[in-house]
PDB file of C-alpha atoms in Angstrom:
ATOM      1  CA  MET A 699     -27.408  -4.685 -14.410  1.00 40.00           C
ATOM      2  CA  LEU A 700     -27.943  -0.898 -14.247  1.00 43.00           C
ATOM      3  CA  GLY A 701     -24.428   0.214 -14.482  1.00 42.00           C
ATOM      4  CA  GLY A 702     -20.793  -1.424 -14.677  1.00 41.00           C
ATOM      5  CA  HIS A 703     -18.967   1.286 -12.666  1.00 42.00           C
ATOM      6  CA  ALA A 704     -17.856   1.024  -9.117  1.00 43.00           C
ATOM      7  CA  LEU A 705     -20.488   2.497  -6.517  1.00 42.00           C
ATOM      8  CA  PRO A 706     -19.021   4.506  -3.789  1.00 46.00           C
ATOM      9  CA  ALA A 707     -17.571   2.487  -0.874  1.00 43.00           C
ATOM     10  CA  HIS A 708     -18.915   4.968   1.889  1.00 48.00           C
ATOM     11  CA  MET A 709     -22.540   4.262   1.264  1.00 50.00           C
ATOM     12  CA  SER A 710     -24.375   5.117   4.726  1.00 64.00           C
ATOM     13  CA  HIS A 711     -25.861   1.543   5.326  1.00 86.00           C
ATOM     14  CA  HIS A 712     -25.082  -2.047   4.073  1.00 88.00           C
ATOM     15  CA  PHE A 713     -27.307  -4.921   4.062  1.00 92.00           C
ATOM     16  CA  PHE A 714     -27.398  -8.378   2.504  1.00 93.00           C
ATOM     17  CA  VAL A 715     -30.498  -9.817   0.845  1.00 93.00           C
ATOM     18  CA  ASP A 716     -31.540 -13.145  -0.749  1.00 91.00           C
ATOM     19  CA  PRO A 717     -32.123 -12.991  -4.576  1.00 90.00           C
ATOM     20  CA  VAL A 718     -35.647 -13.283  -4.108  1.00 91.00           C
ATOM     21  CA  GLY A 719     -35.498  -9.887  -2.113  1.00 91.00           C
ATOM     22  CA  VAL A 720     -34.617  -7.926  -5.498  1.00 95.00           C
ATOM     23  CA  VAL A 721     -37.741  -7.451  -7.748  1.00 94.00           C
ATOM     24  CA  ASP A 722     -38.572  -5.239 -10.581  1.00 94.00           C
ATOM     25  CA  GLY A 723     -35.987  -2.781  -9.653  1.00 94.00           C
ATOM     26  CA  GLN A 724     -36.780  -2.766  -5.854  1.00 95.00           C
ATOM     27  CA  VAL A 725     -35.019  -4.262  -2.921  1.00 95.00           C
ATOM     28  CA  PHE A 726     -36.868  -5.603   0.126  1.00 94.00           C
ATOM     29  CA  LEU A 727     -35.050  -5.918   3.270  1.00 94.00           C
ATOM     30  CA  ASP A 728     -35.857  -8.828   5.609  1.00 91.00           C
ATOM     31  CA  GLN A 729     -37.552  -7.913   8.993  1.00 90.00           C
ATOM     32  CA  GLU A 730     -34.382  -7.805  11.158  1.00 89.00           C
ATOM     33  CA  ASP A 731     -32.663  -5.511   8.645  1.00 91.00           C
ATOM     34  CA  SER A 732     -35.807  -3.382   8.023  1.00 93.00           C
ATOM     35  CA  HIS A 733     -36.120  -2.895  11.868  1.00 90.00           C
ATOM     36  CA  HIS A 734     -32.560  -1.892  11.987  1.00 88.00           C
ATOM     37  CA  LEU A 735     -32.876   0.546   9.151  1.00 92.00           C
ATOM     38  CA  LEU A 736     -35.985   2.081  10.060  1.00 91.00           C
ATOM     39  CA  LYS A 737     -36.275   1.690  14.060  1.00 89.00           C
ATOM     40  CA  VAL A 738     -32.633   1.905  15.063  1.00 90.00           C
ATOM     41  CA  LEU A 739     -31.180   4.142  12.483  1.00 89.00           C
ATOM     42  CA  ARG A 740     -34.336   6.055  11.889  1.00 90.00           C
ATOM     43  CA  ALA A 741     -33.879   6.409   8.116  1.00 90.00           C
ATOM     44  CA  ARG A 742     -36.662   8.191   6.251  1.00 90.00           C
ATOM     45  CA  PRO A 743     -37.792   7.993   2.750  1.00 92.00           C
ATOM     46  CA  GLY A 744     -35.100   9.277   0.308  1.00 92.00           C
ATOM     47  CA  GLU A 745     -32.353   8.183   2.500  1.00 93.00           C
ATOM     48  CA  PRO A 746     -29.758   5.966   0.700  1.00 94.00           C
ATOM     49  CA  PHE A 747     -28.541   2.410   1.385  1.00 94.00           C
ATOM     50  CA  ALA A 748     -26.755  -0.397  -0.226  1.00 93.00           C
ATOM     51  CA  ALA A 749     -28.036  -3.913  -0.565  1.00 93.00           C
ATOM     52  CA  VAL A 750     -25.849  -7.031  -1.646  1.00 94.00           C
ATOM     53  CA  SER A 751     -27.311  -9.944  -3.288  1.00 92.00           C
ATOM     54  CA  ALA A 752     -25.424 -12.786  -5.203  1.00 86.00           C
ATOM     55  CA  GLY A 753     -22.289 -10.555  -5.413  1.00 87.00           C
ATOM     56  CA  VAL A 754     -24.083  -7.571  -6.839  1.00 93.00           C
ATOM     57  CA  VAL A 755     -24.023  -4.339  -4.918  1.00 93.00           C
ATOM     58  CA  TYR A 756     -27.184  -2.303  -5.144  1.00 94.00           C
ATOM     59  CA  ARG A 757     -27.210   1.496  -4.581  1.00 94.00           C
ATOM     60  CA  CYS A 758     -30.894   2.123  -3.417  1.00 95.00           C
ATOM     61  CA  ARG A 759     -33.041   5.038  -2.123  1.00 95.00           C
ATOM     62  CA  LEU A 760     -35.395   4.255   0.634  1.00 95.00           C
ATOM     63  CA  ILE A 761     -39.111   4.588  -0.808  1.00 94.00           C
ATOM     64  CA  GLU A 762     -41.194   2.903   1.768  1.00 79.00           C
ATOM     65  CA  ALA A 763     -40.776   3.127   5.428  1.00 73.00           C
ATOM     66  CA  GLY A 764     -43.983   1.917   6.860  1.00 69.00           C
ATOM     67  CA  GLY A 765     -45.100  -1.194   8.675  1.00 72.00           C
ATOM     68  CA  ASN A 766     -42.057  -3.813   9.268  1.00 80.00           C
ATOM     69  CA  THR A 767     -40.775  -3.844   5.672  1.00 85.00           C
ATOM     70  CA  ALA A 768     -38.195  -1.304   4.270  1.00 93.00           C
ATOM     71  CA  VAL A 769     -38.420  -1.228   0.479  1.00 95.00           C
ATOM     72  CA  GLY A 770     -35.526   0.642  -1.763  1.00 95.00           C
ATOM     73  CA  GLN A 771     -35.687   1.825  -5.151  1.00 96.00           C
ATOM     74  CA  VAL A 772     -32.481   0.466  -7.239  1.00 96.00           C
ATOM     75  CA  LEU A 773     -30.635   3.688  -8.528  1.00 95.00           C
ATOM     76  CA  ASP A 774     -27.583   1.535  -9.915  1.00 94.00           C
ATOM     77  CA  SER A 775     -25.727  -1.606  -9.377  1.00 93.00           C
ATOM     78  CA  ALA A 776     -22.363  -3.019  -9.915  1.00 93.00           C
ATOM     79  CA  GLN A 777     -20.480  -6.172  -9.251  1.00 92.00           C
ATOM     80  CA  CYS A 778     -18.961  -6.327  -5.677  1.00 90.00           C
ATOM     81  CA  THR A 779     -15.270  -5.770  -5.653  1.00 91.00           C
ATOM     82  CA  THR A 780     -14.338  -6.254  -2.004  1.00 91.00           C
ATOM     83  CA  GLU A 781     -13.838  -9.908  -1.895  1.00 94.00           C
ATOM     84  CA  PRO A 782     -10.421 -11.543  -1.797  1.00 95.00           C
ATOM     85  CA  PRO A 783      -8.958 -13.259  -4.615  1.00 96.00           C
ATOM     86  CA  VAL A 784      -8.634 -16.357  -2.423  1.00 97.00           C
ATOM     87  CA  GLN A 785     -10.965 -18.399  -0.413  1.00 98.00           C
ATOM     88  CA  ILE A 786      -9.999 -18.859   3.149  1.00 98.00           C
ATOM     89  CA  THR A 787     -11.420 -21.357   5.565  1.00 98.00           C
ATOM     90  CA  LEU A 788     -10.488 -20.976   9.401  1.00 98.00           C
ATOM     91  CA  PHE A 789     -10.644 -24.285  11.448  1.00 98.00           C
ATOM     92  CA  GLN A 790     -10.726 -22.581  14.912  1.00 98.00           C
ATOM     93  CA  GLY A 791     -10.247 -24.315  18.228  1.00 98.00           C
ATOM     94  CA  LEU A 792     -12.891 -23.664  20.703  1.00 97.00           C
ATOM     95  CA  ALA A 793     -11.745 -20.923  23.362  1.00 94.00           C
ATOM     96  CA  LYS A 794     -12.962 -19.442  26.375  1.00 94.00           C
ATOM     97  CA  GLY A 795     -14.876 -16.244  26.743  1.00 93.00           C
ATOM     98  CA  ASP A 796     -15.513 -14.130  23.677  1.00 95.00           C
ATOM     99  CA  LYS A 797     -12.502 -15.097  22.028  1.00 96.00           C
ATOM    100  CA  LEU A 798     -14.212 -16.924  19.073  1.00 97.00           C
ATOM    101  CA  GLU A 799     -16.342 -14.079  18.547  1.00 98.00           C
ATOM    102  CA  GLN A 800     -13.645 -11.820  18.149  1.00 97.00           C
ATOM    103  CA  VAL A 801     -11.904 -14.011  15.697  1.00 98.00           C
ATOM    104  CA  ILE A 802     -15.014 -14.111  13.566  1.00 98.00           C
ATOM    105  CA  GLN A 803     -15.767 -10.347  13.812  1.00 98.00           C
ATOM    106  CA  HIS A 804     -12.222  -9.501  12.733  1.00 98.00           C
ATOM    107  CA  GLY A 805     -11.799 -12.266  10.389  1.00 98.00           C
ATOM    108  CA  THR A 806     -14.630 -11.107   8.622  1.00 98.00           C
ATOM    109  CA  GLU A 807     -13.461  -7.670   8.295  1.00 97.00           C
ATOM    110  CA  LEU A 808     -10.362  -8.987   6.843  1.00 97.00           C
ATOM    111  CA  GLY A 809     -11.756 -11.512   4.250  1.00 97.00           C
ATOM    112  CA  LEU A 810     -12.392 -14.746   5.672  1.00 98.00           C
ATOM    113  CA  THR A 811     -14.702 -17.055   3.591  1.00 98.00           C
ATOM    114  CA  THR A 812     -15.724 -19.893   6.366  1.00 98.00           C
ATOM    115  CA  VAL A 813     -15.060 -20.270  10.057  1.00 98.00           C
ATOM    116  CA  VAL A 814     -15.369 -23.934  11.265  1.00 98.00           C
ATOM    117  CA  PRO A 815     -15.277 -24.212  15.201  1.00 98.00           C
ATOM    118  CA  VAL A 816     -13.301 -27.349  16.408  1.00 98.00           C
ATOM    119  CA  GLU A 817     -13.100 -29.028  19.592  1.00 97.00           C
ATOM    120  CA  CYS A 818      -9.581 -30.065  20.241  1.00 97.00           C
ATOM    121  CA  ALA A 819      -8.011 -31.919  23.001  1.00 96.00           C
ATOM    122  CA  ARG A 820      -7.205 -28.902  25.060  1.00 96.00           C
ATOM    123  CA  SER A 821     -10.292 -26.970  24.422  1.00 96.00           C
ATOM    124  CA  VAL A 822     -11.632 -25.957  27.904  1.00 94.00           C
ATOM    125  CA  VAL A 823     -14.912 -25.368  26.328  1.00 92.00           C
ATOM    126  CA  LYS A 824     -17.106 -28.237  25.798  1.00 92.00           C
ATOM    127  CA  LEU A 825     -20.579 -27.781  23.941  1.00 94.00           C
ATOM    128  CA  ASP A 826     -23.375 -30.392  23.713  1.00 94.00           C
ATOM    129  CA  ALA A 827     -25.689 -30.288  20.632  1.00 94.00           C
ATOM    130  CA  ARG A 828     -27.978 -27.627  21.949  1.00 96.00           C
ATOM    131  CA  LYS A 829     -25.353 -25.031  23.008  1.00 96.00           C
ATOM    132  CA  ALA A 830     -23.304 -25.521  20.050  1.00 96.00           C
ATOM    133  CA  ALA A 831     -26.333 -24.862  17.586  1.00 96.00           C
ATOM    134  CA  GLU A 832     -27.186 -21.793  19.758  1.00 97.00           C
ATOM    135  CA  ARG A 833     -23.460 -20.513  19.649  1.00 97.00           C
ATOM    136  CA  VAL A 834     -23.438 -20.946  15.803  1.00 98.00           C
ATOM    137  CA  THR A 835     -26.446 -18.871  15.318  1.00 97.00           C
ATOM    138  CA  ARG A 836     -24.839 -16.207  17.635  1.00 97.00           C
ATOM    139  CA  TRP A 837     -21.522 -16.394  15.715  1.00 98.00           C
ATOM    140  CA  GLN A 838     -23.248 -16.355  12.484  1.00 97.00           C
ATOM    141  CA  ARG A 839     -25.123 -13.137  13.405  1.00 95.00           C
ATOM    142  CA  ILE A 840     -21.668 -11.540  14.452  1.00 97.00           C
ATOM    143  CA  ALA A 841     -20.390 -12.469  10.870  1.00 97.00           C
ATOM    144  CA  ARG A 842     -23.231 -10.794   9.262  1.00 94.00           C
ATOM    145  CA  GLU A 843     -22.931  -7.673  11.253  1.00 93.00           C
ATOM    146  CA  ALA A 844     -19.267  -7.558  10.676  1.00 95.00           C
ATOM    147  CA  ALA A 845     -19.774  -8.323   6.968  1.00 93.00           C
ATOM    148  CA  GLY A 846     -22.229  -5.268   6.623  1.00 90.00           C
ATOM    149  CA  GLN A 847     -19.818  -2.890   8.468  1.00 89.00           C
ATOM    150  CA  SER A 848     -16.698  -3.884   6.533  1.00 91.00           C
ATOM    151  CA  ARG A 849     -18.662  -3.716   3.157  1.00 90.00           C
ATOM    152  CA  ARG A 850     -18.128  -7.296   2.330  1.00 93.00           C
ATOM    153  CA  GLY A 851     -19.752  -8.839  -0.748  1.00 92.00           C
ATOM    154  CA  VAL A 852     -20.881 -11.922   0.982  1.00 92.00           C
ATOM    155  CA  VAL A 853     -21.358 -12.953   4.426  1.00 94.00           C
ATOM    156  CA  PRO A 854     -18.871 -15.463   5.484  1.00 97.00           C
ATOM    157  CA  THR A 855     -20.257 -18.843   6.813  1.00 97.00           C
ATOM    158  CA  VAL A 856     -20.020 -20.068  10.390  1.00 98.00           C
ATOM    159  CA  ALA A 857     -19.965 -23.881  10.100  1.00 98.00           C
ATOM    160  CA  ARG A 858     -21.141 -26.397  12.777  1.00 97.00           C
ATOM    161  CA  VAL A 859     -18.859 -27.333  15.335  1.00 97.00           C
ATOM    162  CA  GLU A 860     -16.609 -30.141  14.245  1.00 97.00           C
ATOM    163  CA  ASP A 861     -14.187 -32.618  16.182  1.00 97.00           C
ATOM    164  CA  TRP A 862     -10.394 -32.154  15.364  1.00 98.00           C
ATOM    165  CA  GLN A 863     -10.254 -35.547  13.691  1.00 97.00           C
ATOM    166  CA  THR A 864     -13.048 -34.492  11.285  1.00 98.00           C
ATOM    167  CA  ALA A 865     -11.668 -31.220  10.651  1.00 98.00           C
ATOM    168  CA  ALA A 866      -8.013 -32.514  10.340  1.00 98.00           C
ATOM    169  CA  ASN A 867      -9.014 -34.933   7.698  1.00 97.00           C
ATOM    170  CA  ARG A 868     -10.266 -32.428   5.305  1.00 98.00           C
ATOM    171  CA  ALA A 869      -6.837 -30.650   4.978  1.00 98.00           C
ATOM    172  CA  GLY A 870      -6.257 -32.460   1.582  1.00 97.00           C
ATOM    173  CA  ALA A 871      -9.520 -31.093   0.046  1.00 97.00           C
ATOM    174  CA  PHE A 872      -7.865 -27.587  -0.002  1.00 98.00           C
ATOM    175  CA  ASP A 873      -4.944 -26.149  -2.704  1.00 97.00           C
ATOM    176  CA  LEU A 874      -3.082 -25.299   0.524  1.00 98.00           C
ATOM    177  CA  ALA A 875      -3.559 -26.119   4.208  1.00 98.00           C
ATOM    178  CA  LEU A 876      -1.446 -24.639   6.922  1.00 97.00           C
ATOM    179  CA  VAL A 877      -1.031 -25.556  10.624  1.00 97.00           C
ATOM    180  CA  PRO A 878       1.147 -23.354  12.665  1.00 94.00           C
ATOM    181  CA  TRP A 879       2.996 -24.976  15.297  1.00 90.00           C
ATOM    182  CA  GLU A 880       6.322 -24.089  16.097  1.00 82.00           C
ATOM    183  CA  ALA A 881       7.733 -27.606  17.487  1.00 80.00           C
ATOM    184  CA  ARG A 882       6.665 -29.170  14.033  1.00 76.00           C
ATOM    185  CA  ALA A 883       7.455 -26.148  11.828  1.00 77.00           C
ATOM    186  CA  GLY A 884       9.172 -27.575   8.611  1.00 74.00           C
ATOM    187  CA  GLU A 885      10.339 -26.481   5.006  1.00 79.00           C
ATOM    188  CA  PRO A 886       9.211 -25.033   3.024  1.00 87.00           C
ATOM    189  CA  GLY A 887       8.123 -22.036   5.478  1.00 89.00           C
ATOM    190  CA  LEU A 888       5.046 -19.777   5.237  1.00 93.00           C
ATOM    191  CA  ARG A 889       6.702 -17.065   2.932  1.00 92.00           C
ATOM    192  CA  GLN A 890       7.634 -19.944   0.596  1.00 94.00           C
ATOM    193  CA  LEU A 891       4.207 -21.472   0.721  1.00 95.00           C
ATOM    194  CA  LEU A 892       2.553 -18.635  -0.030  1.00 95.00           C
ATOM    195  CA  GLN A 893       4.480 -17.552  -3.119  1.00 94.00           C
ATOM    196  CA  GLY A 894       2.392 -17.622  -6.340  1.00 90.00           C
ATOM    197  CA  LEU A 895      -1.129 -18.189  -4.810  1.00 91.00           C
ATOM    198  CA  PRO A 896      -3.402 -18.697  -7.939  1.00 93.00           C
ATOM    199  CA  GLU A 897      -6.633 -16.722  -8.113  1.00 93.00           C
ATOM    200  CA  GLY A 898      -9.307 -18.625  -6.445  1.00 95.00           C
ATOM    201  CA  ALA A 899      -7.096 -20.797  -4.272  1.00 97.00           C
ATOM    202  CA  ARG A 900      -8.660 -22.577  -1.534  1.00 98.00           C
ATOM    203  CA  ILE A 901      -6.851 -22.177   1.620  1.00 98.00           C
ATOM    204  CA  ALA A 902      -7.162 -23.765   5.017  1.00 98.00           C
ATOM    205  CA  LEU A 903      -5.782 -22.541   8.264  1.00 98.00           C
ATOM    206  CA  TYR A 904      -5.773 -24.842  11.367  1.00 98.00           C
ATOM    207  CA  ILE A 905      -5.505 -22.916  14.803  1.00 98.00           C
ATOM    208  CA  GLY A 906      -5.657 -24.726  18.330  1.00 96.00           C
ATOM    209  CA  PRO A 907      -7.337 -23.295  21.622  1.00 96.00           C
ATOM    210  CA  GLU A 908      -5.362 -21.980  24.603  1.00 95.00           C
ATOM    211  CA  GLY A 909      -2.497 -24.258  25.326  1.00 92.00           C
ATOM    212  CA  GLY A 910      -2.210 -25.068  21.688  1.00 94.00           C
ATOM    213  CA  LEU A 911      -2.684 -28.317  19.533  1.00 96.00           C
ATOM    214  CA  THR A 912      -1.284 -31.638  20.700  1.00 96.00           C
ATOM    215  CA  ALA A 913       1.601 -33.269  18.854  1.00 95.00           C
ATOM    216  CA  ALA A 914      -0.907 -36.104  17.712  1.00 97.00           C
ATOM    217  CA  GLU A 915      -3.419 -33.365  16.540  1.00 97.00           C
ATOM    218  CA  VAL A 916      -0.628 -31.848  14.443  1.00 96.00           C
ATOM    219  CA  GLU A 917       0.326 -35.154  12.974  1.00 96.00           C
ATOM    220  CA  GLN A 918      -3.326 -35.872  11.974  1.00 97.00           C
ATOM    221  CA  ALA A 919      -3.488 -32.492   9.964  1.00 97.00           C
ATOM    222  CA  VAL A 920       0.011 -33.194   8.464  1.00 96.00           C
ATOM    223  CA  ALA A 921      -0.844 -36.750   7.362  1.00 97.00           C
ATOM    224  CA  ALA A 922      -3.949 -35.331   5.774  1.00 98.00           C
ATOM    225  CA  GLY A 923      -1.819 -32.782   3.650  1.00 97.00           C
ATOM    226  CA  ALA A 924      -1.322 -29.871   5.944  1.00 97.00           C
ATOM    227  CA  HIS A 925       2.040 -27.961   6.006  1.00 96.00           C
ATOM    228  CA  PRO A 926       3.194 -27.065   9.591  1.00 95.00           C
ATOM    229  CA  VAL A 927       4.705 -23.530   9.763  1.00 95.00           C
ATOM    230  CA  GLY A 928       6.265 -21.162  12.436  1.00 92.00           C
ATOM    231  CA  LEU A 929       4.868 -17.859  13.032  1.00 91.00           C
ATOM    232  CA  GLY A 930       8.025 -15.987  14.214  1.00 88.00           C
ATOM    233  CA  PRO A 931       9.940 -16.031  17.628  1.00 88.00           C
ATOM    234  CA  ARG A 932       6.780 -14.837  19.436  1.00 89.00           C
ATOM    235  CA  ILE A 933       3.966 -16.858  20.995  1.00 90.00           C
ATOM    236  CA  LEU A 934       0.533 -15.846  19.597  1.00 93.00           C
ATOM    237  CA  ARG A 935      -2.560 -16.482  21.596  1.00 95.00           C
ATOM    238  CA  THR A 936      -5.290 -18.273  19.943  1.00 96.00           C
ATOM    239  CA  GLU A 937      -7.317 -15.327  19.035  1.00 97.00           C
ATOM    240  CA  THR A 938      -4.043 -13.621  17.447  1.00 97.00           C
ATOM    241  CA  ALA A 939      -2.690 -16.567  15.500  1.00 96.00           C
ATOM    242  CA  GLY A 940      -5.472 -17.092  12.892  1.00 96.00           C
ATOM    243  CA  LEU A 941      -5.861 -13.406  12.275  1.00 97.00           C
ATOM    244  CA  ALA A 942      -2.099 -13.003  11.696  1.00 97.00           C
ATOM    245  CA  VAL A 943      -2.008 -15.941   9.335  1.00 97.00           C
ATOM    246  CA  LEU A 944      -5.019 -14.639   7.665  1.00 98.00           C
ATOM    247  CA  ALA A 945      -3.326 -11.210   6.925  1.00 97.00           C
ATOM    248  CA  ALA A 946      -0.200 -12.897   5.662  1.00 96.00           C
ATOM    249  CA  VAL A 947      -2.246 -14.993   3.223  1.00 97.00           C
ATOM    250  CA  LEU A 948      -4.097 -12.011   1.942  1.00 97.00           C
ATOM    251  CA  TYR A 949      -0.970  -9.742   1.588  1.00 96.00           C
ATOM    252  CA  ALA A 950       0.766 -12.631  -0.496  1.00 96.00           C
ATOM    253  CA  ALA A 951      -2.359 -12.911  -2.769  1.00 95.00           C
ATOM    254  CA  GLY A 952      -2.409  -9.188  -3.387  1.00 94.00           C
ATOM    255  CA  ASP A 953      -5.346  -8.109  -1.301  1.00 94.00           C
ATOM    256  CA  LEU A 954      -3.739  -5.866   1.313  1.00 89.00           C
ATOM    257  CA  GLY A 955      -1.997  -3.668  -0.924  1.00 77.00           C
TER     258      GLY A 955
END
């Protein structure tokens, strides 16, 4: 590492590269990012950009802008300091329209680690294997773009679509699993459950689609170790509920001030 001090958060452009893309003090952007930097943003040699690889932020100066590959000279580097102290996986019920895209975009900005799309009993959207794969590819691209815009240190993973039973059975693998559902909200409540979260805690959030989760689905998650919690006196939409809990978790973990 060339330096240990914090790099400016306002670096003009922010890209992600694989470790093999950082060689001998130079950073090589992939074809898609090179096109964006050179053709869309019309960057010229000498312009600054930031590249993130394996949790390290590299402050670079563009030195090659020909052909289809953008190459940057590394000026300085430092450990990324923008990642939350906890890891949060959102199991999000499939929803109509672009709602899941909104959740992925805004959830990435807030600090999600992983998004798992889930087919629930009340999911109107049904995806066959081909369509599911296409959607995941698109959702992953949205996560990558949002991660760059928000200066994340990693790109959240958008996992393959799972059925509810598979997703619910994973609750016990987390340090804390939460399933918001007013009719089954128990004690301790959300505030109590979020007290004293240890650094590095792995947290799961289970959110239903439009129409919510069924009683049977909630019971499956609870049986696997999830805690049913209430989110206050108002009814939240599927695209709002997960983000609300995410923000509460991050605040409790000391990540939002």
